[in-house]
PDB file of C-alpha atoms in Angstrom:
ATOM      1  CA  GLN Y  38      -7.910 -10.948  10.603  1.00  0.00           C
ATOM      2  CA  GLN Y  39      -8.635  -8.428   7.920  1.00  0.00           C
ATOM      3  CA  GLN Y  40      -9.374  -5.075   9.500  1.00  0.00           C
ATOM      4  CA  VAL Y  41     -10.221  -3.376   6.221  1.00  0.00           C
ATOM      5  CA  LYS Y  42     -12.537  -5.319   3.921  1.00  0.00           C
ATOM      6  CA  GLN Y  43     -12.769  -4.205   0.303  1.00  0.00           C
ATOM      7  CA  SER Y  44     -15.277  -5.152  -2.372  1.00  0.00           C
ATOM      8  CA  PRO Y  45     -15.680  -6.073  -5.129  1.00  0.00           C
ATOM      9  CA  GLN Y  46     -12.498  -7.969  -6.067  1.00  0.00           C
ATOM     10  CA  SER Y  47     -12.960  -6.988  -9.697  1.00  0.00           C
ATOM     11  CA  LEU Y  48     -15.172  -4.566 -11.560  1.00  0.00           C
ATOM     12  CA  ILE Y  49     -15.958  -3.985 -15.210  1.00  0.00           C
ATOM     13  CA  VAL Y  50     -17.472  -0.653 -16.213  1.00  0.00           C
ATOM     14  CA  GLN Y  51     -18.283   0.854 -19.581  1.00  0.00           C
ATOM     15  CA  LYS Y  52     -16.615   4.096 -20.596  1.00  0.00           C
ATOM     16  CA  GLY Y  53     -18.557   7.022 -19.176  1.00  0.00           C
ATOM     17  CA  GLY Y  54     -20.077   4.954 -16.378  1.00  0.00           C
ATOM     18  CA  ILE Y  55     -19.658   5.249 -12.615  1.00  0.00           C
ATOM     19  CA  SER Y  56     -17.241   2.936 -10.819  1.00  0.00           C
ATOM     20  CA  ILE Y  57     -17.959   2.293  -7.146  1.00  0.00           C
ATOM     21  CA  ILE Y  58     -15.608   0.481  -4.771  1.00  0.00           C
ATOM     22  CA  ASN Y  59     -16.520  -0.112  -1.151  1.00  0.00           C
ATOM     23  CA  CYS Y  60     -14.530  -0.603   2.028  1.00  0.00           C
ATOM     24  CA  ALA Y  61     -15.557  -1.412   5.590  1.00  0.00           C
ATOM     25  CA  TYR Y  62     -13.411  -1.243   8.683  1.00  0.00           C
ATOM     26  CA  GLU Y  63     -13.621  -2.696  12.151  1.00  0.00           C
ATOM     27  CA  ASN Y  64     -11.437  -0.451  14.289  1.00  0.00           C
ATOM     28  CA  THR Y  65     -12.922   2.822  15.469  1.00  0.00           C
ATOM     29  CA  ALA Y  66      -9.455   4.179  16.249  1.00  0.00           C
ATOM     30  CA  PHE Y  67      -8.665   4.781  12.575  1.00  0.00           C
ATOM     31  CA  ASP Y  68      -8.149   8.463  11.756  1.00  0.00           C
ATOM     32  CA  TYR Y  69      -7.217   8.646   8.083  1.00  0.00           C
ATOM     33  CA  PHE Y  70      -8.587   6.805   5.050  1.00  0.00           C
ATOM     34  CA  PRO Y  71      -6.663   7.033   1.753  1.00  0.00           C
ATOM     35  CA  TRP Y  72      -7.229   5.397  -1.600  1.00  0.00           C
ATOM     36  CA  TYR Y  73      -4.315   4.273  -3.740  1.00  0.00           C
ATOM     37  CA  GLN Y  74      -4.231   3.563  -7.486  1.00  0.00           C
ATOM     38  CA  GLN Y  75      -1.817   1.034  -8.933  1.00  0.00           C
ATOM     39  CA  PHE Y  76      -1.003   0.431 -12.591  1.00  0.00           C
ATOM     40  CA  PRO Y  77       0.620  -2.843 -13.703  1.00  0.00           C
ATOM     41  CA  GLY Y  78       4.324  -2.963 -12.905  1.00  0.00           C
ATOM     42  CA  LYS Y  79       4.162   0.181 -10.782  1.00  0.00           C
ATOM     43  CA  GLY Y  80       3.904   0.966  -7.113  1.00  0.00           C
ATOM     44  CA  PRO Y  81       0.627   2.276  -5.641  1.00  0.00           C
ATOM     45  CA  ALA Y  82       0.142   6.037  -5.800  1.00  0.00           C
ATOM     46  CA  LEU Y  83      -2.015   8.146  -3.501  1.00  0.00           C
ATOM     47  CA  LEU Y  84      -5.242   9.095  -5.269  1.00  0.00           C
ATOM     48  CA  ILE Y  85      -7.428  10.779  -2.674  1.00  0.00           C
ATOM     49  CA  ALA Y  86      -7.859  10.644   1.111  1.00  0.00           C
ATOM     50  CA  ILE Y  87     -10.395  11.606   3.767  1.00  0.00           C
ATOM     51  CA  ARG Y  88     -10.483  12.109   7.526  1.00  0.00           C
ATOM     52  CA  PRO Y  89     -13.444  10.908   9.630  1.00  0.00           C
ATOM     53  CA  ASP Y  90     -14.733  14.380  10.453  1.00  0.00           C
ATOM     54  CA  VAL Y  91     -15.790  14.826   6.807  1.00  0.00           C
ATOM     55  CA  SER Y  92     -18.546  12.873   5.029  1.00  0.00           C
ATOM     56  CA  GLU Y  93     -17.428  13.472   1.461  1.00  0.00           C
ATOM     57  CA  LYS Y  94     -14.385  14.654  -0.452  1.00  0.00           C
ATOM     58  CA  LYS Y  95     -14.222  15.303  -4.179  1.00  0.00           C
ATOM     59  CA  GLU Y  96     -11.209  15.759  -6.426  1.00  0.00           C
ATOM     60  CA  GLY Y  97     -12.071  15.959 -10.087  1.00  0.00           C
ATOM     61  CA  ARG Y  98     -13.857  12.782 -11.123  1.00  0.00           C
ATOM     62  CA  PHE Y  99     -12.941  10.989  -7.878  1.00  0.00           C
ATOM     63  CA  THR Y 100     -15.101  11.190  -4.743  1.00  0.00           C
ATOM     64  CA  ILE Y 101     -14.780   9.511  -1.357  1.00  0.00           C
ATOM     65  CA  SER Y 102     -17.989   9.030   0.629  1.00  0.00           C
ATOM     66  CA  PHE Y 103     -17.506   8.308   4.320  1.00  0.00           C
ATOM     67  CA  ASN Y 104     -20.096   6.895   6.741  1.00  0.00           C
ATOM     68  CA  LYS Y 105     -18.634   6.955  10.234  1.00  0.00           C
ATOM     69  CA  SER Y 106     -21.573   5.276  11.974  1.00  0.00           C
ATOM     70  CA  ALA Y 107     -21.563   2.374   9.509  1.00  0.00           C
ATOM     71  CA  LYS Y 108     -17.733   2.228   9.457  1.00  0.00           C
ATOM     72  CA  GLN Y 109     -17.774   2.282   5.670  1.00  0.00           C
ATOM     73  CA  PHE Y 110     -16.198   4.392   2.968  1.00  0.00           C
ATOM     74  CA  SER Y 111     -16.343   4.202  -0.769  1.00  0.00           C
ATOM     75  CA  LEU Y 112     -14.615   5.508  -3.877  1.00  0.00           C
ATOM     76  CA  HIS Y 113     -16.736   6.770  -6.761  1.00  0.00           C
ATOM     77  CA  ILE Y 114     -15.162   7.374 -10.153  1.00  0.00           C
ATOM     78  CA  MET Y 115     -17.461   9.453 -12.329  1.00  0.00           C
ATOM     79  CA  ASP Y 116     -17.300   9.343 -16.139  1.00  0.00           C
ATOM     80  CA  SER Y 117     -14.915   6.364 -15.959  1.00  0.00           C
ATOM     81  CA  GLN Y 118     -12.256   6.247 -18.683  1.00  0.00           C
ATOM     82  CA  PRO Y 119     -10.115   3.401 -20.048  1.00  0.00           C
ATOM     83  CA  GLY Y 120      -7.112   5.154 -18.494  1.00  0.00           C
ATOM     84  CA  ASP Y 121      -8.697   4.555 -15.069  1.00  0.00           C
ATOM     85  CA  SER Y 122      -8.189   0.805 -15.522  1.00  0.00           C
ATOM     86  CA  ALA Y 123      -5.977  -0.128 -12.593  1.00  0.00           C
ATOM     87  CA  THR Y 124      -6.063  -1.787  -9.189  1.00  0.00           C
ATOM     88  CA  TYR Y 125      -7.448   0.351  -6.382  1.00  0.00           C
ATOM     89  CA  PHE Y 126      -6.666  -0.114  -2.707  1.00  0.00           C
ATOM     90  CA  CYS Y 127      -8.428   1.448   0.227  1.00  0.00           C
ATOM     91  CA  ALA Y 128      -6.481   1.836   3.452  1.00  0.00           C
ATOM     92  CA  ALA Y 129      -6.864   3.024   7.010  1.00  0.00           C
ATOM     93  CA  ARG Y 130      -4.436   4.420   9.536  1.00  0.00           C
ATOM     94  CA  ARG Y 131      -4.648   3.701  13.229  1.00  0.00           C
ATOM     95  CA  SER Y 132      -4.421   6.923  15.239  1.00  0.00           C
ATOM     96  CA  GLY Y 133      -1.159   7.286  17.141  1.00  0.00           C
ATOM     97  CA  GLY Y 134       0.313   4.409  15.129  1.00  0.00           C
ATOM     98  CA  TYR Y 135       3.348   5.949  13.391  1.00  0.00           C
ATOM     99  CA  ASN Y 136       1.423   6.448  10.155  1.00  0.00           C
ATOM    100  CA  LYS Y 137       1.149   2.702   9.516  1.00  0.00           C
ATOM    101  CA  LEU Y 138      -1.472   1.938   6.890  1.00  0.00           C
ATOM    102  CA  ILE Y 139      -3.649  -1.182   6.793  1.00  0.00           C
ATOM    103  CA  PHE Y 140      -4.717  -1.947   3.240  1.00  0.00           C
ATOM    104  CA  GLY Y 141      -7.755  -3.625   1.785  1.00  0.00           C
ATOM    105  CA  ALA Y 142      -7.327  -6.557  -0.610  1.00  0.00           C
ATOM    106  CA  GLY Y 143      -7.685  -4.419  -3.732  1.00  0.00           C
ATOM    107  CA  THR Y 144     -10.152  -4.056  -6.598  1.00  0.00           C
ATOM    108  CA  ARG Y 145      -9.127  -4.572 -10.191  1.00  0.00           C
ATOM    109  CA  LEU Y 146     -11.063  -2.115 -12.341  1.00  0.00           C
ATOM    110  CA  ALA Y 147     -11.408  -2.510 -16.098  1.00  0.00           C
ATOM    111  CA  VAL Y 148     -13.085   0.287 -18.052  1.00  0.00           C
ATOM    112  CA  HIS Y 149     -14.157  -0.871 -21.485  1.00  0.00           C
ATOM    113  CA  PRO Y 150     -14.367   1.592 -24.395  1.00  0.00           C
TER     114      PRO Y 150
ATOM    115  CA  ASN G 130      13.288  13.537  -9.054  1.00  0.00           C
ATOM    116  CA  ALA G 131      13.705   9.811  -8.291  1.00  0.00           C
ATOM    117  CA  GLY G 132      11.430   9.477  -5.222  1.00  0.00           C
ATOM    118  CA  VAL G 133      11.776   5.921  -3.886  1.00  0.00           C
ATOM    119  CA  THR G 134      14.205   3.616  -5.685  1.00  0.00           C
ATOM    120  CA  GLN G 135      14.177  -0.146  -5.190  1.00  0.00           C
ATOM    121  CA  THR G 136      16.724  -2.659  -6.394  1.00  0.00           C
ATOM    122  CA  PRO G 137      16.647  -5.210  -7.863  1.00  0.00           C
ATOM    123  CA  LYS G 138      13.421  -5.163  -9.900  1.00  0.00           C
ATOM    124  CA  PHE G 139      13.343  -8.945 -10.326  1.00  0.00           C
ATOM    125  CA  GLN G 140      15.037 -11.797  -8.480  1.00  0.00           C
ATOM    126  CA  VAL G 141      14.821 -15.574  -8.468  1.00  0.00           C
ATOM    127  CA  LEU G 142      16.187 -17.365  -5.408  1.00  0.00           C
ATOM    128  CA  LYS G 143      16.527 -20.986  -4.471  1.00  0.00           C
ATOM    129  CA  THR G 144      15.058 -22.119  -1.176  1.00  0.00           C
ATOM    130  CA  GLY G 145      17.517 -21.404   1.617  1.00  0.00           C
ATOM    131  CA  GLN G 146      19.412 -18.658  -0.183  1.00  0.00           C
ATOM    132  CA  SER G 147      19.706 -15.200   1.322  1.00  0.00           C
ATOM    133  CA  MET G 148      19.394 -11.778  -0.231  1.00  0.00           C
ATOM    134  CA  THR G 149      18.918  -8.118   0.600  1.00  0.00           C
ATOM    135  CA  LEU G 150      16.382  -5.856  -1.054  1.00  0.00           C
ATOM    136  CA  GLN G 151      17.580  -2.280  -1.244  1.00  0.00           C
ATOM    137  CA  CYS G 152      15.481   0.871  -0.905  1.00  0.00           C
ATOM    138  CA  ALA G 153      16.523   4.518  -1.004  1.00  0.00           C
ATOM    139  CA  GLN G 154      14.486   7.730  -0.942  1.00  0.00           C
ATOM    140  CA  ASP G 155      15.590  11.230  -1.822  1.00  0.00           C
ATOM    141  CA  MET G 156      12.686  13.183  -0.288  1.00  0.00           C
ATOM    142  CA  ASN G 157      14.190  13.547   3.208  1.00  0.00           C
ATOM    143  CA  HIS G 158      11.303  11.564   4.689  1.00  0.00           C
ATOM    144  CA  ASN G 159      11.592  10.313   8.242  1.00  0.00           C
ATOM    145  CA  SER G 160       9.431   7.193   7.966  1.00  0.00           C
ATOM    146  CA  MET G 161      10.035   4.198   5.732  1.00  0.00           C
ATOM    147  CA  TYR G 162       8.150   0.927   5.264  1.00  0.00           C
ATOM    148  CA  TRP G 163       8.385  -2.489   3.663  1.00  0.00           C
ATOM    149  CA  TYR G 164       5.201  -4.131   2.382  1.00  0.00           C
ATOM    150  CA  ARG G 165       4.574  -7.327   0.488  1.00  0.00           C
ATOM    151  CA  GLN G 166       1.787  -7.637  -2.072  1.00  0.00           C
ATOM    152  CA  ASP G 167       0.090 -10.956  -2.714  1.00  0.00           C
ATOM    153  CA  PRO G 168      -2.981 -11.627  -4.878  1.00  0.00           C
ATOM    154  CA  GLY G 169      -6.214 -11.205  -2.943  1.00  0.00           C
ATOM    155  CA  MET G 170      -4.413 -10.007   0.179  1.00  0.00           C
ATOM    156  CA  GLY G 171      -3.572  -6.419  -0.595  1.00  0.00           C
ATOM    157  CA  LEU G 172      -0.410  -4.977   0.885  1.00  0.00           C
ATOM    158  CA  ARG G 173       0.781  -6.259   4.241  1.00  0.00           C
ATOM    159  CA  LEU G 174       3.316  -4.420   6.390  1.00  0.00           C
ATOM    160  CA  ILE G 175       6.506  -6.373   7.094  1.00  0.00           C
ATOM    161  CA  TYR G 176       8.608  -3.804   8.973  1.00  0.00           C
ATOM    162  CA  TYR G 177       8.687  -0.076   9.349  1.00  0.00           C
ATOM    163  CA  SER G 178      11.066   2.606  10.547  1.00  0.00           C
ATOM    164  CA  ALA G 179       9.498   5.677  12.101  1.00  0.00           C
ATOM    165  CA  SER G 180      12.790   7.538  12.017  1.00  0.00           C
ATOM    166  CA  GLU G 181      16.489   6.991  11.466  1.00  0.00           C
ATOM    167  CA  GLY G 182      17.839   4.527  14.015  1.00  0.00           C
ATOM    168  CA  THR G 183      14.509   2.877  14.812  1.00  0.00           C
ATOM    169  CA  THR G 184      12.774  -0.148  13.328  1.00  0.00           C
ATOM    170  CA  ASP G 185       9.746  -2.144  14.386  1.00  0.00           C
ATOM    171  CA  LYS G 186       7.759  -5.177  13.298  1.00  0.00           C
ATOM    172  CA  GLY G 187       4.648  -4.924  11.213  1.00  0.00           C
ATOM    173  CA  GLU G 188       1.953  -7.462  10.484  1.00  0.00           C
ATOM    174  CA  VAL G 189       4.101 -10.204   8.849  1.00  0.00           C
ATOM    175  CA  PRO G 190       7.742  -9.902  10.059  1.00  0.00           C
ATOM    176  CA  ASN G 191       8.666 -13.590  10.341  1.00  0.00           C
ATOM    177  CA  GLY G 192      11.548 -14.580   8.060  1.00  0.00           C
ATOM    178  CA  TYR G 193      12.701 -11.005   7.500  1.00  0.00           C
ATOM    179  CA  ASN G 194      15.115  -8.516   9.005  1.00  0.00           C
ATOM    180  CA  VAL G 195      15.624  -4.845   8.258  1.00  0.00           C
ATOM    181  CA  SER G 196      18.280  -2.188   8.582  1.00  0.00           C
ATOM    182  CA  ARG G 197      17.746   1.557   8.557  1.00  0.00           C
ATOM    183  CA  LEU G 198      21.245   2.396   7.371  1.00  0.00           C
ATOM    184  CA  ASN G 199      20.693   6.162   7.395  1.00  0.00           C
ATOM    185  CA  LYS G 200      17.813   8.508   6.736  1.00  0.00           C
ATOM    186  CA  ARG G 201      17.778   7.656   3.016  1.00  0.00           C
ATOM    187  CA  GLU G 202      18.143   3.877   3.038  1.00  0.00           C
ATOM    188  CA  PHE G 203      16.057   1.041   4.443  1.00  0.00           C
ATOM    189  CA  SER G 204      16.962  -2.507   3.458  1.00  0.00           C
ATOM    190  CA  LEU G 205      15.052  -5.770   3.826  1.00  0.00           C
ATOM    191  CA  ARG G 206      16.926  -9.044   4.271  1.00  0.00           C
ATOM    192  CA  LEU G 207      15.756 -12.590   3.764  1.00  0.00           C
ATOM    193  CA  GLU G 208      18.189 -14.835   5.630  1.00  0.00           C
ATOM    194  CA  SER G 209      16.870 -18.173   4.357  1.00  0.00           C
ATOM    195  CA  ALA G 210      14.335 -17.746   1.594  1.00  0.00           C
ATOM    196  CA  ALA G 211      11.222 -19.934   1.499  1.00  0.00           C
ATOM    197  CA  PRO G 212       8.673 -20.420  -1.312  1.00  0.00           C
ATOM    198  CA  SER G 213       6.089 -18.643   0.897  1.00  0.00           C
ATOM    199  CA  GLN G 214       8.160 -15.492   0.475  1.00  0.00           C
ATOM    200  CA  THR G 215       7.449 -15.396  -3.248  1.00  0.00           C
ATOM    201  CA  SER G 216       5.802 -12.008  -3.597  1.00  0.00           C
ATOM    202  CA  VAL G 217       6.132  -8.463  -4.841  1.00  0.00           C
ATOM    203  CA  TYR G 218       7.883  -6.280  -2.281  1.00  0.00           C
ATOM    204  CA  PHE G 219       7.289  -2.560  -2.025  1.00  0.00           C
ATOM    205  CA  CYS G 220       9.241   0.010  -0.110  1.00  0.00           C
ATOM    206  CA  ALA G 221       7.550   3.290   0.804  1.00  0.00           C
ATOM    207  CA  SER G 222       8.409   6.481   2.612  1.00  0.00           C
ATOM    208  CA  SER G 223       6.303   9.192   4.219  1.00  0.00           C
ATOM    209  CA  GLU G 224       6.473  12.567   5.901  1.00  0.00           C
ATOM    210  CA  GLY G 225       2.969  13.263   7.067  1.00  0.00           C
ATOM    211  CA  SER G 226       0.096  11.157   5.857  1.00  0.00           C
ATOM    212  CA  GLY G 227       0.733  10.157   2.251  1.00  0.00           C
ATOM    213  CA  TYR G 228       3.053   7.350   1.234  1.00  0.00           C
ATOM    214  CA  THR G 229       5.372   7.403  -1.779  1.00  0.00           C
ATOM    215  CA  PHE G 230       5.990   3.877  -3.033  1.00  0.00           C
ATOM    216  CA  GLY G 231       8.827   2.464  -5.077  1.00  0.00           C
ATOM    217  CA  SER G 232       8.140   0.422  -8.188  1.00  0.00           C
ATOM    218  CA  GLY G 233       8.620  -2.904  -6.418  1.00  0.00           C
ATOM    219  CA  THR G 234      10.801  -6.000  -6.453  1.00  0.00           C
ATOM    220  CA  ARG G 235       9.259  -9.170  -7.843  1.00  0.00           C
ATOM    221  CA  LEU G 236      10.820 -12.078  -5.929  1.00  0.00           C
ATOM    222  CA  THR G 237      10.360 -15.732  -6.797  1.00  0.00           C
ATOM    223  CA  VAL G 238      11.659 -18.445  -4.476  1.00  0.00           C
ATOM    224  CA  VAL G 239      11.906 -21.869  -6.077  1.00  0.00           C
TER     225      VAL G 239
END
């Protein structure tokens, strides 16, 4: 039972384009939604996160859009660069749950020059 | 500034063998976690430790045991390895919301 569904599985974008990765969740008791970036051979690293009382958060070229009523959130990477090529994971934390994260299946992003 | 250190980085086991994956953090974090990463399945929580002296099961605990040796160290033990445990294992720690992950242990069980 996958509580956080992520799409697409893989994504190819041209340099300078916009990369969009989507996640949907089923549990309304989630209170924190981070995105992690993972390069080959490395552990995931926190990229950006949002709480459900905010509809959008922007940090540089990375933006999270959050739709509470639809139980969906997405990561937008503006002006995508080859250095952004990595696997991206969305996650959600159940409130009152000892900061345990439930991860999506991941999206492998390739940005072509 | 090491962060989260995992050893070993690679391991090949035969079915039925046992081993312990080591994890240590130097950030004075209270919470520590073990996840496994499999293609198409993301990261799944095996066990976690909310604080020193406590451990609890995650989503996929069967076949594993853990020990929170002290605040810094959280080990994962496979008592009798099975091919289904072939995976990449990540340890993480947190104080507050964000996780810091180690670089992983790639385990193959043949």
